[in-house]
mmCIF file of C-alpha atoms and ligand atoms in Angstrom:
data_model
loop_
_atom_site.group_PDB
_atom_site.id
_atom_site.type_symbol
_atom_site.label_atom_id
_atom_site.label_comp_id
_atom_site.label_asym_id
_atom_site.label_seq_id
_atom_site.Cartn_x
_atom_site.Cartn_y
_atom_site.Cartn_z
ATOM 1 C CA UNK A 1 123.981 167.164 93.069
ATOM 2 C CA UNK A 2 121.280 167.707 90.592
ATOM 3 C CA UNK A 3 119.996 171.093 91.669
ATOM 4 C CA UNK A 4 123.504 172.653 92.286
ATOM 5 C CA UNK A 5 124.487 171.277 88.508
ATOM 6 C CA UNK A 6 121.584 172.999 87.123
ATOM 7 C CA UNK A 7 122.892 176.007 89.233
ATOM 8 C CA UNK A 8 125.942 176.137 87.708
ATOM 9 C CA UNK A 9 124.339 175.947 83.896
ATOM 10 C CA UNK A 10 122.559 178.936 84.293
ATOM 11 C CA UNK A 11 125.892 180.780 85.792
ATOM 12 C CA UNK A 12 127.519 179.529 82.369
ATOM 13 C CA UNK A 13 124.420 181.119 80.447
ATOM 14 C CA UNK A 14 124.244 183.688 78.590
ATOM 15 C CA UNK A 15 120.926 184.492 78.458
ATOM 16 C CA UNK A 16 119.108 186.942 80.710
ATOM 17 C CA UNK A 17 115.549 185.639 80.560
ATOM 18 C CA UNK A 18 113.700 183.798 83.779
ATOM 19 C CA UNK A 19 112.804 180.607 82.782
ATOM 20 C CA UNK A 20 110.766 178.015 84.158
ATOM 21 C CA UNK A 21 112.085 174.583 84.817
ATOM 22 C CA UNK A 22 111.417 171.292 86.010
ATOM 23 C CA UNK A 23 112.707 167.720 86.532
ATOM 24 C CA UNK A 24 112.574 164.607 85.201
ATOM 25 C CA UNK A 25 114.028 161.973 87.590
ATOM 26 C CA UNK A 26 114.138 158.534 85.765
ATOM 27 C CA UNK A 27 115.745 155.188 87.163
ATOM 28 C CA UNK A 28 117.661 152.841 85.147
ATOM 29 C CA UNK A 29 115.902 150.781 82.416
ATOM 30 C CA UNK A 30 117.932 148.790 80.856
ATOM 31 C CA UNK A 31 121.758 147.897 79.571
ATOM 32 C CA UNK A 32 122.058 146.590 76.712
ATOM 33 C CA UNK A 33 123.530 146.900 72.884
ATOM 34 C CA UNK A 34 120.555 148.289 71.368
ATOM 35 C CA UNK A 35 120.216 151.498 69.543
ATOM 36 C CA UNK A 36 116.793 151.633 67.552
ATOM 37 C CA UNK A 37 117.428 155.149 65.435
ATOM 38 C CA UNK A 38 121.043 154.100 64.849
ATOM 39 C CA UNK A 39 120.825 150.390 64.018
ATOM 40 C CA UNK A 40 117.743 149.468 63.901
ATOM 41 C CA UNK A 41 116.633 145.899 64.377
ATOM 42 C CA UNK A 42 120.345 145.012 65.184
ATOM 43 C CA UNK A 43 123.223 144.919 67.388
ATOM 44 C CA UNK A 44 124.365 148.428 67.842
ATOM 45 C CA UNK A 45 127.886 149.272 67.717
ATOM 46 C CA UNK A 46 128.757 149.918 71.359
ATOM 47 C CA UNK A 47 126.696 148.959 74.643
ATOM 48 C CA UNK A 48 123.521 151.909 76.272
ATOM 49 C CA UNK A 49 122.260 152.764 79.455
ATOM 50 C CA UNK A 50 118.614 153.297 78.620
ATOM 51 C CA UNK A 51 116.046 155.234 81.098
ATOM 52 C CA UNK A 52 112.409 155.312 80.315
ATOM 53 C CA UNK A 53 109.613 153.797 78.731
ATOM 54 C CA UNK A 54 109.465 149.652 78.709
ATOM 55 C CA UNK A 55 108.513 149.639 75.483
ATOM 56 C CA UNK A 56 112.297 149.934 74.254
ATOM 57 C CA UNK A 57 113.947 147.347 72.210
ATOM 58 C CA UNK A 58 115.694 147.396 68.859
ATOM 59 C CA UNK A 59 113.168 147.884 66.498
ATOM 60 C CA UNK A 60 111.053 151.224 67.031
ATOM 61 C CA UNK A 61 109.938 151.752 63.574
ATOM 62 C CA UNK A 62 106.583 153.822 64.402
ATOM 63 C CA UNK A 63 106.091 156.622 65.791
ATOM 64 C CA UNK A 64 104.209 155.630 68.673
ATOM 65 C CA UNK A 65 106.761 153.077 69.037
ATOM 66 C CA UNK A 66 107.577 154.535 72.749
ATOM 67 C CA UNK A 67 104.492 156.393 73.707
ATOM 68 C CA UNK A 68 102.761 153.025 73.468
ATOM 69 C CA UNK A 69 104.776 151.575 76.327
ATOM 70 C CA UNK A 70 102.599 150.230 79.006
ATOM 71 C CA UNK A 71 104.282 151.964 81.890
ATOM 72 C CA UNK A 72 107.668 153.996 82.378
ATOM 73 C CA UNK A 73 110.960 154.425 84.723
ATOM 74 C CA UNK A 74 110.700 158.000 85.269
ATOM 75 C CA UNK A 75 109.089 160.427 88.106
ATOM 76 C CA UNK A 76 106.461 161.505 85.512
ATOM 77 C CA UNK A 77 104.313 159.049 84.693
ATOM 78 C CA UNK A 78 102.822 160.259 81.058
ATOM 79 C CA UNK A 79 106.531 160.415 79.827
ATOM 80 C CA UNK A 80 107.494 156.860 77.861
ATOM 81 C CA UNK A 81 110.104 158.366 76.408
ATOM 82 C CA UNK A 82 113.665 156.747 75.552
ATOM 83 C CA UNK A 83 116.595 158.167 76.561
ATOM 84 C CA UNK A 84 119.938 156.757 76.129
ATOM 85 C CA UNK A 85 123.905 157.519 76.338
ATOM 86 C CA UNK A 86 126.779 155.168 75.980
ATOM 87 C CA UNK A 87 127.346 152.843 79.233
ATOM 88 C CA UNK A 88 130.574 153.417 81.392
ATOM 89 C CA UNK A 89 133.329 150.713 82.138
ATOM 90 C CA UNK A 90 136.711 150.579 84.176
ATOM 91 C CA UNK A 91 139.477 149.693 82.643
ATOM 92 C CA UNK A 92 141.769 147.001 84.726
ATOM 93 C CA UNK A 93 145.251 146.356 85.199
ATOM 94 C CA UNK A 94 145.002 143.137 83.829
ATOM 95 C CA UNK A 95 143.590 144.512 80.471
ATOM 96 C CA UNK A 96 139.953 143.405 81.744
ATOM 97 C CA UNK A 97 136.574 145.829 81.852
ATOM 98 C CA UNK A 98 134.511 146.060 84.823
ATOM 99 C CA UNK A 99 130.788 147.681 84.075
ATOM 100 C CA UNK A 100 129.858 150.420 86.404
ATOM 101 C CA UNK A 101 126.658 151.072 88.130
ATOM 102 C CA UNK A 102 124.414 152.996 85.961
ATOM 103 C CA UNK A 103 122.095 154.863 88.592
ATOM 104 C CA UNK A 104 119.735 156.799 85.548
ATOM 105 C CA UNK A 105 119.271 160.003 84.478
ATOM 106 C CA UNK A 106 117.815 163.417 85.340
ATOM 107 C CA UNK A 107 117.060 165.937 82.867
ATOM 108 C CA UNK A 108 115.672 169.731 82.603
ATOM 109 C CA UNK A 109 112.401 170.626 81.136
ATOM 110 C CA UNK A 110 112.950 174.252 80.609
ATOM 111 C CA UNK A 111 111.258 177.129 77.765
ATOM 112 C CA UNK A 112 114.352 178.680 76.962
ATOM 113 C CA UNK A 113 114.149 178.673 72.687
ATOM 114 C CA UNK A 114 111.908 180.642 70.790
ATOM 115 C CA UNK A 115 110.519 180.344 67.136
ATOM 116 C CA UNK A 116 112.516 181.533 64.505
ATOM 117 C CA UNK A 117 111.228 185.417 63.802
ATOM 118 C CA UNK A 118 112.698 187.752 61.289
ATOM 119 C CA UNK A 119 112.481 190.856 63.765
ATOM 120 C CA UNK A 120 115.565 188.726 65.280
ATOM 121 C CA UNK A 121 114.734 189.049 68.764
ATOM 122 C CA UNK A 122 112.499 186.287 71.217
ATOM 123 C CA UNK A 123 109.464 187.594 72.885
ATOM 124 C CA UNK A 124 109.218 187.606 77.015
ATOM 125 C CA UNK A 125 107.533 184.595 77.000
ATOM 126 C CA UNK A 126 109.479 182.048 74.684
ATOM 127 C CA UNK A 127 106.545 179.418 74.415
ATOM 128 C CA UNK A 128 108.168 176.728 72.919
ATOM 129 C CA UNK A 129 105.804 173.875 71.658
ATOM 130 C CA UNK A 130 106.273 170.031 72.970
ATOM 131 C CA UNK A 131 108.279 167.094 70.742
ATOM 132 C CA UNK A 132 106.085 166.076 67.775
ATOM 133 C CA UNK A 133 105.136 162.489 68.511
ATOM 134 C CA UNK A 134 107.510 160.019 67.514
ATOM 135 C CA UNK A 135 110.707 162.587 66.916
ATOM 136 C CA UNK A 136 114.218 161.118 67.519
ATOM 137 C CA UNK A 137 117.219 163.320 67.901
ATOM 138 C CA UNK A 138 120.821 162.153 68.715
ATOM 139 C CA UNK A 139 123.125 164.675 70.255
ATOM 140 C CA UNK A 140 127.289 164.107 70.271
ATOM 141 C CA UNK A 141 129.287 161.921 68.386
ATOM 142 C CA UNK A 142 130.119 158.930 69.498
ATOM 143 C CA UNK A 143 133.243 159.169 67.067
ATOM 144 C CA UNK A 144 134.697 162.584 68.406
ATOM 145 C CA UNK A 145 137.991 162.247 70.617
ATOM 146 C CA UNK A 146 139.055 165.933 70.416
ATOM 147 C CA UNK A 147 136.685 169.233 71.256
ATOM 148 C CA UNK A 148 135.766 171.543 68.780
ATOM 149 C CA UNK A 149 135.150 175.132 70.683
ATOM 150 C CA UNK A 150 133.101 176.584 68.181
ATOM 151 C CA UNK A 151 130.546 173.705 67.483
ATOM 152 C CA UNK A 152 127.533 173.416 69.016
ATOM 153 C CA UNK A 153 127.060 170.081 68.909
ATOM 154 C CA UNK A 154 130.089 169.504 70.834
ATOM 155 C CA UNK A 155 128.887 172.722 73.425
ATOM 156 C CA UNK A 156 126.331 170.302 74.070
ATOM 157 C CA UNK A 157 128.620 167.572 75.551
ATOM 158 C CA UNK A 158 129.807 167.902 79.151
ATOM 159 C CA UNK A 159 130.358 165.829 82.170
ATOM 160 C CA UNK A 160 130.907 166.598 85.997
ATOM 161 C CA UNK A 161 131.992 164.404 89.165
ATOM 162 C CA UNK A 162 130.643 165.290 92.194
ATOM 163 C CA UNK A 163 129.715 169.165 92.657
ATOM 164 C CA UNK A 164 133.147 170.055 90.858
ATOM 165 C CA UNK A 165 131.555 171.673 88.062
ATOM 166 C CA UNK A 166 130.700 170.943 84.231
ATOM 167 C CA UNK A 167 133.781 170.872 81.938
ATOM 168 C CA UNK A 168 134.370 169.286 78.186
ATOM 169 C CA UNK A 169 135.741 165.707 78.093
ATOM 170 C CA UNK A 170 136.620 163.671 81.264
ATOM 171 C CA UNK A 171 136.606 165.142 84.158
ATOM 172 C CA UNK A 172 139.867 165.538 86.424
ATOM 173 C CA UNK A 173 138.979 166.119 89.767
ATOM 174 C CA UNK A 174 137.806 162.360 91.350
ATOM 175 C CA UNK A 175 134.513 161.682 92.980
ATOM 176 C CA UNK A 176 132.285 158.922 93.618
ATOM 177 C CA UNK A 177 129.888 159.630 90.590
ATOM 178 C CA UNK A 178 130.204 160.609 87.398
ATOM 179 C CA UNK A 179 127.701 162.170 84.963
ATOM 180 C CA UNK A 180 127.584 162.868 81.517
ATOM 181 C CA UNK A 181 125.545 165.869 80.129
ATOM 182 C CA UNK A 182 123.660 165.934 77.003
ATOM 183 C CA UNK A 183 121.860 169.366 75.915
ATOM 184 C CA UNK A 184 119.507 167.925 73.410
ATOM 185 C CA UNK A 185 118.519 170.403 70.341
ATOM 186 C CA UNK A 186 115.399 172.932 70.891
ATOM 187 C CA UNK A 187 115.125 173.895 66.962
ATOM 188 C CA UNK A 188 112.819 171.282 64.334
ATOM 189 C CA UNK A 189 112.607 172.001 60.771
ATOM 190 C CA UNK A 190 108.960 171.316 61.327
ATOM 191 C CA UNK A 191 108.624 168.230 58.774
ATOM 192 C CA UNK A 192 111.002 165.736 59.575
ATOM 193 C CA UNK A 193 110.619 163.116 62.583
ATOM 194 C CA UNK A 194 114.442 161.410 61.597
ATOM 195 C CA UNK A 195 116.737 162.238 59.211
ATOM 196 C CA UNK A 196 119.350 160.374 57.904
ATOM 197 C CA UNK A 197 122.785 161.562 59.928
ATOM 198 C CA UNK A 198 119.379 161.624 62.973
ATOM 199 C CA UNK A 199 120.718 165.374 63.691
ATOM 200 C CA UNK A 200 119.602 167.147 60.288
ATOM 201 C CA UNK A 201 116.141 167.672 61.115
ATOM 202 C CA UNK A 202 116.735 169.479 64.401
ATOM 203 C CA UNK A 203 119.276 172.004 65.185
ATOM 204 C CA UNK A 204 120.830 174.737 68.298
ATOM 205 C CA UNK A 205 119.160 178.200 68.474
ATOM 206 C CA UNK A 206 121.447 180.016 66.066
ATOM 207 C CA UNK A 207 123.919 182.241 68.090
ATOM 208 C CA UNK A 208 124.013 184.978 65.657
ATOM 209 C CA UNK A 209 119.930 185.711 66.542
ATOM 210 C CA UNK A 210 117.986 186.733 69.657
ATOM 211 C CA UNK A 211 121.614 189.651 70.418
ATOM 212 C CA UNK A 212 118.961 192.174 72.179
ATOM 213 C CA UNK A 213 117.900 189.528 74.443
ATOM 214 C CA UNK A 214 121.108 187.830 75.931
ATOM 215 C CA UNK A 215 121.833 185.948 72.547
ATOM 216 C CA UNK A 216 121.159 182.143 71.535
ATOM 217 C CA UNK A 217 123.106 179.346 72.470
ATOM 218 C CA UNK A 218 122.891 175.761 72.628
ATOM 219 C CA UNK A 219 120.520 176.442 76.081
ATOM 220 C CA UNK A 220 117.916 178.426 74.256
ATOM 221 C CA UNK A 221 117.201 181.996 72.346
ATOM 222 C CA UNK A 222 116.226 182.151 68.604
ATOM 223 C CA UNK A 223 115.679 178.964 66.127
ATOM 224 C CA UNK A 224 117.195 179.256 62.921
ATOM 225 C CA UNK A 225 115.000 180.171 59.822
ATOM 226 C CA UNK A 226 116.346 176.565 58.551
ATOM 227 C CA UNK A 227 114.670 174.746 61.680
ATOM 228 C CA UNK A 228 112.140 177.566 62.967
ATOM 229 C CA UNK A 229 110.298 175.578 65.000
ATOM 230 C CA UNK A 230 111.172 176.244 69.144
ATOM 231 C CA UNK A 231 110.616 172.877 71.358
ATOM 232 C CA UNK A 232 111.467 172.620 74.421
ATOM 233 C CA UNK A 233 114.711 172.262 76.348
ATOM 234 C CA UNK A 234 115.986 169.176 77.413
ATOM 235 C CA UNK A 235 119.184 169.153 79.660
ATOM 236 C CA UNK A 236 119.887 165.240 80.182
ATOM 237 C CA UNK A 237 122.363 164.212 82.424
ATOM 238 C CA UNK A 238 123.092 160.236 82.691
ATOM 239 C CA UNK A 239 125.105 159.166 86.407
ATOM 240 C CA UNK A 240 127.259 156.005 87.133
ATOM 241 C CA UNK A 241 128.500 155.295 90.437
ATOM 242 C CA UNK A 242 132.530 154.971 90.690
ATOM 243 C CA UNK A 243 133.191 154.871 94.188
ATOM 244 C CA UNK A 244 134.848 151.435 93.046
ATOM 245 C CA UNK A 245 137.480 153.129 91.495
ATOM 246 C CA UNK A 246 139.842 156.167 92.109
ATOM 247 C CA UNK A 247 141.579 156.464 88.633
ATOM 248 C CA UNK A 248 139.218 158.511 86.707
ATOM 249 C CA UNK A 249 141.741 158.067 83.554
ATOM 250 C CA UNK A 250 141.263 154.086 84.036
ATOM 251 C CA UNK A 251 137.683 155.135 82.926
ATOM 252 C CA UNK A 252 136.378 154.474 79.118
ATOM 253 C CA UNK A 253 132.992 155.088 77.318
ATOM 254 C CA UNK A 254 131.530 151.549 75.500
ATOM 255 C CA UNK A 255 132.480 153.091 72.348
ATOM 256 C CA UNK A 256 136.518 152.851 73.545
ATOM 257 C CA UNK A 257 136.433 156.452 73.855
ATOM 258 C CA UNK A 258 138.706 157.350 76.922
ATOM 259 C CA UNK A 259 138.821 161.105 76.018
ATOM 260 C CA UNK A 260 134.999 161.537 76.744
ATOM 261 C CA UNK A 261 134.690 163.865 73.431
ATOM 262 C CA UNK A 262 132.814 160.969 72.246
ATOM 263 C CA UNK A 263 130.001 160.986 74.882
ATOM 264 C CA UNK A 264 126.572 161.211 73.408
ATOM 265 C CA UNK A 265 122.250 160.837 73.614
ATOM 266 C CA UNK A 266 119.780 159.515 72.170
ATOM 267 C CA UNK A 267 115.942 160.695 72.338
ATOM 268 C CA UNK A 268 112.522 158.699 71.733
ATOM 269 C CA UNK A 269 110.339 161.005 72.186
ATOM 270 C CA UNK A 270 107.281 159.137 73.422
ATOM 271 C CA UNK A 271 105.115 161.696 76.080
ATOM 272 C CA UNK A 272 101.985 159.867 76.150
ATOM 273 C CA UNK A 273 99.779 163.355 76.221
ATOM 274 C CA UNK A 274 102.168 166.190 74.250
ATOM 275 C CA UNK A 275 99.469 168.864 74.722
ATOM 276 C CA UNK A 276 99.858 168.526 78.666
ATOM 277 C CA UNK A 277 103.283 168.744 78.432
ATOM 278 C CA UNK A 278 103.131 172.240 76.363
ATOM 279 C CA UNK A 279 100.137 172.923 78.736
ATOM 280 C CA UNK A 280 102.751 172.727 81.910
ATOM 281 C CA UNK A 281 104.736 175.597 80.938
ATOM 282 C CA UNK A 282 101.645 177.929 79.732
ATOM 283 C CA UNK A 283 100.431 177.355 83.703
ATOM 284 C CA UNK A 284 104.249 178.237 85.207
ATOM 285 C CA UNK A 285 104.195 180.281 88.369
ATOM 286 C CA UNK A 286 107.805 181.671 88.385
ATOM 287 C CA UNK A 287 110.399 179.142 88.087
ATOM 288 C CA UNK A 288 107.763 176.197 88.560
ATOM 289 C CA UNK A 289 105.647 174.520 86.631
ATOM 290 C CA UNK A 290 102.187 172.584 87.369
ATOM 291 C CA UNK A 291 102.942 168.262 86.366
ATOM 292 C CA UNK A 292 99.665 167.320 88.119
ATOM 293 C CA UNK A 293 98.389 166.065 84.363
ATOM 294 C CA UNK A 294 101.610 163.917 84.053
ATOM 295 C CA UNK A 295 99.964 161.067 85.681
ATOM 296 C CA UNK A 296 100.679 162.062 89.136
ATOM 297 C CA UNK A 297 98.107 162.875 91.779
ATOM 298 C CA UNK A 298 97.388 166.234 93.354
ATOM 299 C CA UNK A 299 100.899 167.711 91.612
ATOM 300 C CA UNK A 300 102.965 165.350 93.872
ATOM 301 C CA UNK A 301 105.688 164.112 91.711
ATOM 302 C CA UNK A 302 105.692 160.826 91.264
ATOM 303 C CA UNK A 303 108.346 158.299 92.004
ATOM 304 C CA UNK A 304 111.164 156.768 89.495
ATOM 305 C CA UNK A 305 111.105 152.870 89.237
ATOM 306 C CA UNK A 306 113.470 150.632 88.211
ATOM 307 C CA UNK A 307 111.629 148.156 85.748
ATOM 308 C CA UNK A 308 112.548 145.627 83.172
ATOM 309 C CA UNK A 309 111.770 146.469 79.301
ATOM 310 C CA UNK A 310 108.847 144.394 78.197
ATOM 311 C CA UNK A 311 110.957 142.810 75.419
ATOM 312 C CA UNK A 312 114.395 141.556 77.239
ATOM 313 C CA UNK A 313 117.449 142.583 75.224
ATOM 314 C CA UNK A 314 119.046 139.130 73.353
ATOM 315 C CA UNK A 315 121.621 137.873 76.475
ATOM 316 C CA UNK A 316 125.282 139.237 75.740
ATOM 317 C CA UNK A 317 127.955 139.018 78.322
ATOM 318 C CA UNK A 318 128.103 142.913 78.506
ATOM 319 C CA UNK A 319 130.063 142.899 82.404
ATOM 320 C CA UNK A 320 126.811 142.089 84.538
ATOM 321 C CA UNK A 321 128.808 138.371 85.538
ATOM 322 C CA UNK A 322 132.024 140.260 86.560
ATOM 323 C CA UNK A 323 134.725 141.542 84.459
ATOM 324 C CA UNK A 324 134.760 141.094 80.477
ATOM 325 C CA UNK A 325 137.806 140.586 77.988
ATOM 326 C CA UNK A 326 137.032 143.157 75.793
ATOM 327 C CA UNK A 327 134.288 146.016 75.278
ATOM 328 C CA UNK A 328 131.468 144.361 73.723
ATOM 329 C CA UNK A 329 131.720 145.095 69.999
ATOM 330 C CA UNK A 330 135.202 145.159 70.061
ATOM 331 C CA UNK A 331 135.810 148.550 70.315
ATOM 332 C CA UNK A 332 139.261 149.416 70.662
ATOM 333 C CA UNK A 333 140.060 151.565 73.277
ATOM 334 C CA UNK A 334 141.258 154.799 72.380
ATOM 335 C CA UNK A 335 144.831 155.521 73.408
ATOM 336 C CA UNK A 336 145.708 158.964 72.495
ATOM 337 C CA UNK A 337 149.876 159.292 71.719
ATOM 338 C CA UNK A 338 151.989 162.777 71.776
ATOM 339 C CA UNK A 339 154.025 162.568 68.886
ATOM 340 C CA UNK A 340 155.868 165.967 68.503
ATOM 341 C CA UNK A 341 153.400 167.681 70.097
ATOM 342 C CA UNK A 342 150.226 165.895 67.550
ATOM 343 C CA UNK A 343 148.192 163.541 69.305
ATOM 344 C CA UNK A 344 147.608 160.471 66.618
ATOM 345 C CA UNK A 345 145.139 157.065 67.332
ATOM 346 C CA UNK A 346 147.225 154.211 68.765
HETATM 347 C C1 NAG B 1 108.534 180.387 80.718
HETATM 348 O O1 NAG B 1 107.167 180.192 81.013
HETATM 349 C C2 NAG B 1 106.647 181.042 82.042
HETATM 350 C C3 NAG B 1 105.201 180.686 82.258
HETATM 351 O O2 NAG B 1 104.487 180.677 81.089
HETATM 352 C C4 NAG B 1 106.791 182.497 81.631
HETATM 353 O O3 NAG B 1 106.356 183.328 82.698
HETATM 354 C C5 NAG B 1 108.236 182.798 81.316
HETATM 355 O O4 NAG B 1 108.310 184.114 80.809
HETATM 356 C C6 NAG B 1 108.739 181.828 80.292
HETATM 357 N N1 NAG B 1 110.148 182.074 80.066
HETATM 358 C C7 NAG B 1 110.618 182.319 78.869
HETATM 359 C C8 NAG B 1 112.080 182.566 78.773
HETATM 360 O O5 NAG B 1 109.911 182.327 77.889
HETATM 361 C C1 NAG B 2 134.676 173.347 64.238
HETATM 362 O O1 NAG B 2 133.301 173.612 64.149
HETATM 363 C C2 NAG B 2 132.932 174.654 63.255
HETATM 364 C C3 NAG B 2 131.444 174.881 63.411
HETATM 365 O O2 NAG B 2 130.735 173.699 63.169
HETATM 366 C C4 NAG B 2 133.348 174.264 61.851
HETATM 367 O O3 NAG B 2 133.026 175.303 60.949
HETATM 368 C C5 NAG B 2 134.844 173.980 61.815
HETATM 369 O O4 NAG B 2 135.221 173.495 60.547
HETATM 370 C C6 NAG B 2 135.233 172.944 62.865
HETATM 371 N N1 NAG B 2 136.676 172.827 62.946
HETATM 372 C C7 NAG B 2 137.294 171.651 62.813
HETATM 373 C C8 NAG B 2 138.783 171.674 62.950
HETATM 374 O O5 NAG B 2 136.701 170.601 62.615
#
């Protein structure tokens, strides 16, 4: 499923360039309703499905808050990075929530943005430099329930069952799994490891750059001159098994958003060795890329774990003993209502 989704990205791209890719399989790490760069040292707002380093809990205040984890749920063992996205439920007939399977995330490591360059155009080989240590980016809006064509932010946002392709908001044709897509941003303003909205301080290649070379879009091509700094490209995309269910419109998003306008990620950066990350795609041959200094042996990849975080998450009734009353927080769940044609919030 992976593979052919990745397939069908670079069919929707724009730009011409080869790049060189390759994957991050992680298992699940935790569920739970934690958010460190949104509310730190509290209850979040709506429950996460969290892949990656054990070290995550609600209170990440440093910036080797992740990289210091002791160990890690994904394939590559040097990365102890967070990543998170809003968990899945079902909605019941009678008015309940069931929680559904979170089976982790996968996510492409590709050099598709360049640094910022007033001749306007990138250069063949894009060399984008790794995540500054401790950076944390959110991508999405947790708050959106309608699609905005012409923002990146919301480009960003996509989700797919099955093989049926990548579209905006909930997807329409049933199968068995579901995944949401997060295309993280590739552009830092080069001083900032947060800011206060947690999007500021990074930013999409600017689409009005790069024109000779395919153009710039949220995938890659040109940095702004506000954020000229090229990193490189993640493409996240978090699964849940629904083979449970077969009404995909009984599905909602822990923040009550049914539309799936609202689906979002979080990232902690935390690579335990940055320079071997950057290193990987200096040493590509074609499409692939060398990850025998990620902590695997002889470039075998290694395996994705399911672990527990060191620090558990405070017990909440989130679904895990069967089905729940309401979405923990008490998010309402969004009921969108044609009036004349406008749709207004229930
Ligand atoms: C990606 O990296 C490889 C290896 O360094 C290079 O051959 C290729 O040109 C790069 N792609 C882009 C778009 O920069
Ligand atoms: C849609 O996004 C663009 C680009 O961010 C913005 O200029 C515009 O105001 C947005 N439109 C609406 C209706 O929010």
């Amino acid at each position: 499923m992976a593979r052919l989704t990745f397939l069908a990205l670079l069919a929707n791209a724009v730009l011409s360039q080869a790049t060189s890719v390759w994957t991050l399989n992680c298992a699940p790490l935790t569920i739970q309703r934690s958010d460190p760069i949104i509310s730190p040292g509290v209850a979040s707002g709506h429950v996460h499905a969290v892949v990656g380093g054990t070290a995550f809990g609600r209170t990440m205040n440093d910036v080797d808050s992740a990289s210091s984890a002791p160990a890690t749920t994904c394939d590559k063992f040097t990365d102890h990075s967070n990543y998170w996205a809003p968990q899945l439920y079902h909605m019941r007939s009678d008015g309940k929530f069931d929680m559904m399977p979170f089976t982790g995330m996968n996510a492409y490591y590709e050099n598709q943005t360049c640094n910022y360059d007033p001749s306007g155009n990138c250069p063949p080989n894009r060399n984008p430099s790794a995540f500054p240590e401790g950076l944390r980016m959110i991508a999405g809006n947790p708050f959106r329930r309608t699609y905005n064509s012409s923002d990146p932010w919301q480009q960003a946002i996509l989700m797919e069952t099955g093989n049926f392709g990548e579209q905006y908001g909930m997807p329409t044709r049933y199968a068995p799994a579901i995944s949401g897509h997060v295309r993280f941003p590739s552009c830092w303003d080069g001083v900032n490891l947060d800011s206060e909205d947690h999007q500021s301080h990074v930013s999409y290649p600017d689409p009005t750059l790069n024109l000779k070379n395919g153009g710039s879009n949220t995938q890659g091509g040109m940095c702004p001159q506000s954020h000229p700094h090229a990193m490189i490209n993640i493409g996240a995309e978090f699964g849940w098994d629904i083979s449970s269910i077969s009404d995909l419109k009984s599905l909602v998003w822990a923040q009550g958003d049914t539309t799936g306008y609202g689906f979002h990620g979080d990232f902690f950066m935390g690579w335990k060795d940055p320079s071997a990350l950057q290193q990987s795609f200096a040493n590509c041959n074609g499409g692939s890329c060398p990850w025998n200094s990620f902590g695997t042996s002889n470039g075998q990849p290694g395996t994705k774990t399911s672990m527990l975080p060191q620090i558990q998450g405070p017990f909440e009734n989130i679904g895990w003993l069967g089905p729940i009353d309401a979405l923990p927080g008490n998010n309402p769940v969004y009921k969108p209502m044609a009036i004349k044609g406008r749709q207004v919030t229930a």
